[in-house]
C-alpha positions as MATLAB code, in Angstrom:
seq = 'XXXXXXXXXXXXXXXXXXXXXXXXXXXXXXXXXXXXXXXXXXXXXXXXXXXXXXXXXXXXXXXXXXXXXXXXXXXXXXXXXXXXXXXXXXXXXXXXXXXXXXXXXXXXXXXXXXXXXXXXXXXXXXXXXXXXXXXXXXXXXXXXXXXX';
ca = [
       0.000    0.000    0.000;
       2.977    2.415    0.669;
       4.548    1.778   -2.342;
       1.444    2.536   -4.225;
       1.676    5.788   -2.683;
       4.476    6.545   -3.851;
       6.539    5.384   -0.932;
      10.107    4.138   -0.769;
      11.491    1.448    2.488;
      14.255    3.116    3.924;
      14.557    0.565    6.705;
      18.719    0.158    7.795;
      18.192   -3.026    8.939;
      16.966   -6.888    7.818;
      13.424   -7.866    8.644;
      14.630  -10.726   11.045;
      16.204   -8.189   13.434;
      12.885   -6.379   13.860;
       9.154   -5.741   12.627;
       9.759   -1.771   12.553;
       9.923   -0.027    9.090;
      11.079    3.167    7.995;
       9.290    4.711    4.955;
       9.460    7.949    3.258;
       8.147    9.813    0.378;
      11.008   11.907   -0.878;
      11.881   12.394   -4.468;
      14.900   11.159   -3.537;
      14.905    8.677   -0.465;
      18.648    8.319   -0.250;
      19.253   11.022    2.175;
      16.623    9.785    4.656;
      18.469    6.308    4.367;
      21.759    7.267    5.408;
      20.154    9.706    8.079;
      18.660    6.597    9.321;
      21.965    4.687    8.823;
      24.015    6.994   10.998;
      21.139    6.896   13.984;
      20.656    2.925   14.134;
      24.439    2.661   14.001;
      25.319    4.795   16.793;
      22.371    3.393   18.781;
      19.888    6.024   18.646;
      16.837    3.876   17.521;
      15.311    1.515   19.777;
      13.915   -1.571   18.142;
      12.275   -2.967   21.405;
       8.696   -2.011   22.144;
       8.926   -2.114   25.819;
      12.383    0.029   27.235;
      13.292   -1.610   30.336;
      13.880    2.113   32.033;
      10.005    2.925   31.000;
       9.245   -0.438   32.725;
      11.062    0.080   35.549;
       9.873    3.842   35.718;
       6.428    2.820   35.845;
       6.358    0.220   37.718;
       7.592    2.683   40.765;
       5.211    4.717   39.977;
       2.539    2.290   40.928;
       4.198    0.545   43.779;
       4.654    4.365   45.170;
       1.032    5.077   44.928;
      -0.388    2.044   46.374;
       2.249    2.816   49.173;
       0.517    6.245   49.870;
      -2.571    4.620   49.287;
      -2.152    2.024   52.107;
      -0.142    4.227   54.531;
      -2.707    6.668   54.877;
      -4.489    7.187   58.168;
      -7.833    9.009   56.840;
      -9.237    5.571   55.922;
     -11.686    5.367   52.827;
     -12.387    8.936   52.247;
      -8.338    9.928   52.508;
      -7.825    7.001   49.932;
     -10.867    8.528   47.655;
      -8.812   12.263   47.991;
      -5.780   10.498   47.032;
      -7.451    7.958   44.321;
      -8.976   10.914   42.716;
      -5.628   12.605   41.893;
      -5.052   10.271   38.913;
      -8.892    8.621   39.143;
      -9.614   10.900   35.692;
      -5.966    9.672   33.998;
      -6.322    6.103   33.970;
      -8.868    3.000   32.988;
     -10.150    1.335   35.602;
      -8.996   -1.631   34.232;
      -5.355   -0.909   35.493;
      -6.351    1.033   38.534;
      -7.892   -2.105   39.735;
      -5.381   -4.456   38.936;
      -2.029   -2.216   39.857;
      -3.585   -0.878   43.118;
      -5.937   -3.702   44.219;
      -9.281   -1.429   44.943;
     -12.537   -1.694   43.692;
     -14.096    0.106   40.567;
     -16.592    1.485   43.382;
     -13.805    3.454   45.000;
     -12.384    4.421   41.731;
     -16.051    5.657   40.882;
     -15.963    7.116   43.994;
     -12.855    9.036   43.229;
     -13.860   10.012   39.994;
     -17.091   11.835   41.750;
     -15.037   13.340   44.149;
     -12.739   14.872   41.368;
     -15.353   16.099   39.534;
     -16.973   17.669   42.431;
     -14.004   19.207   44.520;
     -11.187   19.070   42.345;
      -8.545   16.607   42.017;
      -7.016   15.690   45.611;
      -8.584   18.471   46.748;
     -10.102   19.377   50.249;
     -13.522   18.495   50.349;
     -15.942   21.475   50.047;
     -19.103   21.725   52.556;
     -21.607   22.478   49.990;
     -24.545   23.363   52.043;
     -27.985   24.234   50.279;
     -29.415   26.155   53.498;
     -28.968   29.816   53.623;
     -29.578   31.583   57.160;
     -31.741   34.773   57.086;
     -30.508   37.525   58.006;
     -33.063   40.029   59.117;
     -36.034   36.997   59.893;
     -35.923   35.344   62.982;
     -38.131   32.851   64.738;
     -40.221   34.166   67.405;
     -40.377   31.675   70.004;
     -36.612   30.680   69.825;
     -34.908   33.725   68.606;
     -32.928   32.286   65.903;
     -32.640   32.949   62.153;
     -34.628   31.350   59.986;
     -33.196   28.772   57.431;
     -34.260   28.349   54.046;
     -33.511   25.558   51.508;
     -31.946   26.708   48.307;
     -32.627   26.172   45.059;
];
């Protein structure tokens, strides 16, 4: 299909080494293939999907957050605050599995993101509103209304 567009391979290496190609649609492909040359021969192109480093990067990531997740002493509504910092970032597929809670609390913490912000405090959100000029005659206190 690429080479019906006009396409040329530029790939500096056999097929057996790896499944990764390197196409381009210059007039005259040459310079992208030694450009290409020069990078996989110092090094410079990674042929493996998964980098080790990005592996080992994000696997402390998760081990960190399940840390702060279990070391906290609010119980469930200080893991909800925490849960909802990344709640919003991530499926709940792999919150479930990499930090062993339950896609309640991660629909918990998506809620509480929505509502008060992500690892935010949580805001009293009353809907009564004191009067302040009414008050009720036999006890001498404002009057509260419901809002709307």
């Amino acid at each position: 299909m690429l080479i019906a567009c006009g396409c040329t391979n530029v790939t500096p290496f056999e097929k057996k080494e790896s499944n990764i190609e390197f196409w381009s649609r210059a007039i005259d492909p040459s310079a992208d293939k030694e450009t290409l040359l020069n990078l996989y021969n110092a090094g410079l192109i990674c042929l493996k999907n998964n980098s080790p480093i990005i592996i080992d990067k994000s696997m402390n990531f998760w081990k960190s957050f399940k840390s702060a997740l279990d070391n906290n002493r609010r119980g469930i509504d200080g893991k909800i605050r925490i849960l909802s910092i990344i709640a919003e970032n991530f499926r709940y597929n792999d919150l479930c599995e990499k930090l062993q809670v339950s896609p309640n609390t991660i629909n918990s913490a998506c809620k509480y993101a929505r509502l008060n912000g992500p690892g935010a405090i949580a805001i009293d959100k009353s809907n009564v509103t004191m009067s302040s000029y009414k008050v009720d005659s036999k006890t001498n206190l404002p009057i509260l209304y419901l809002q709307d």
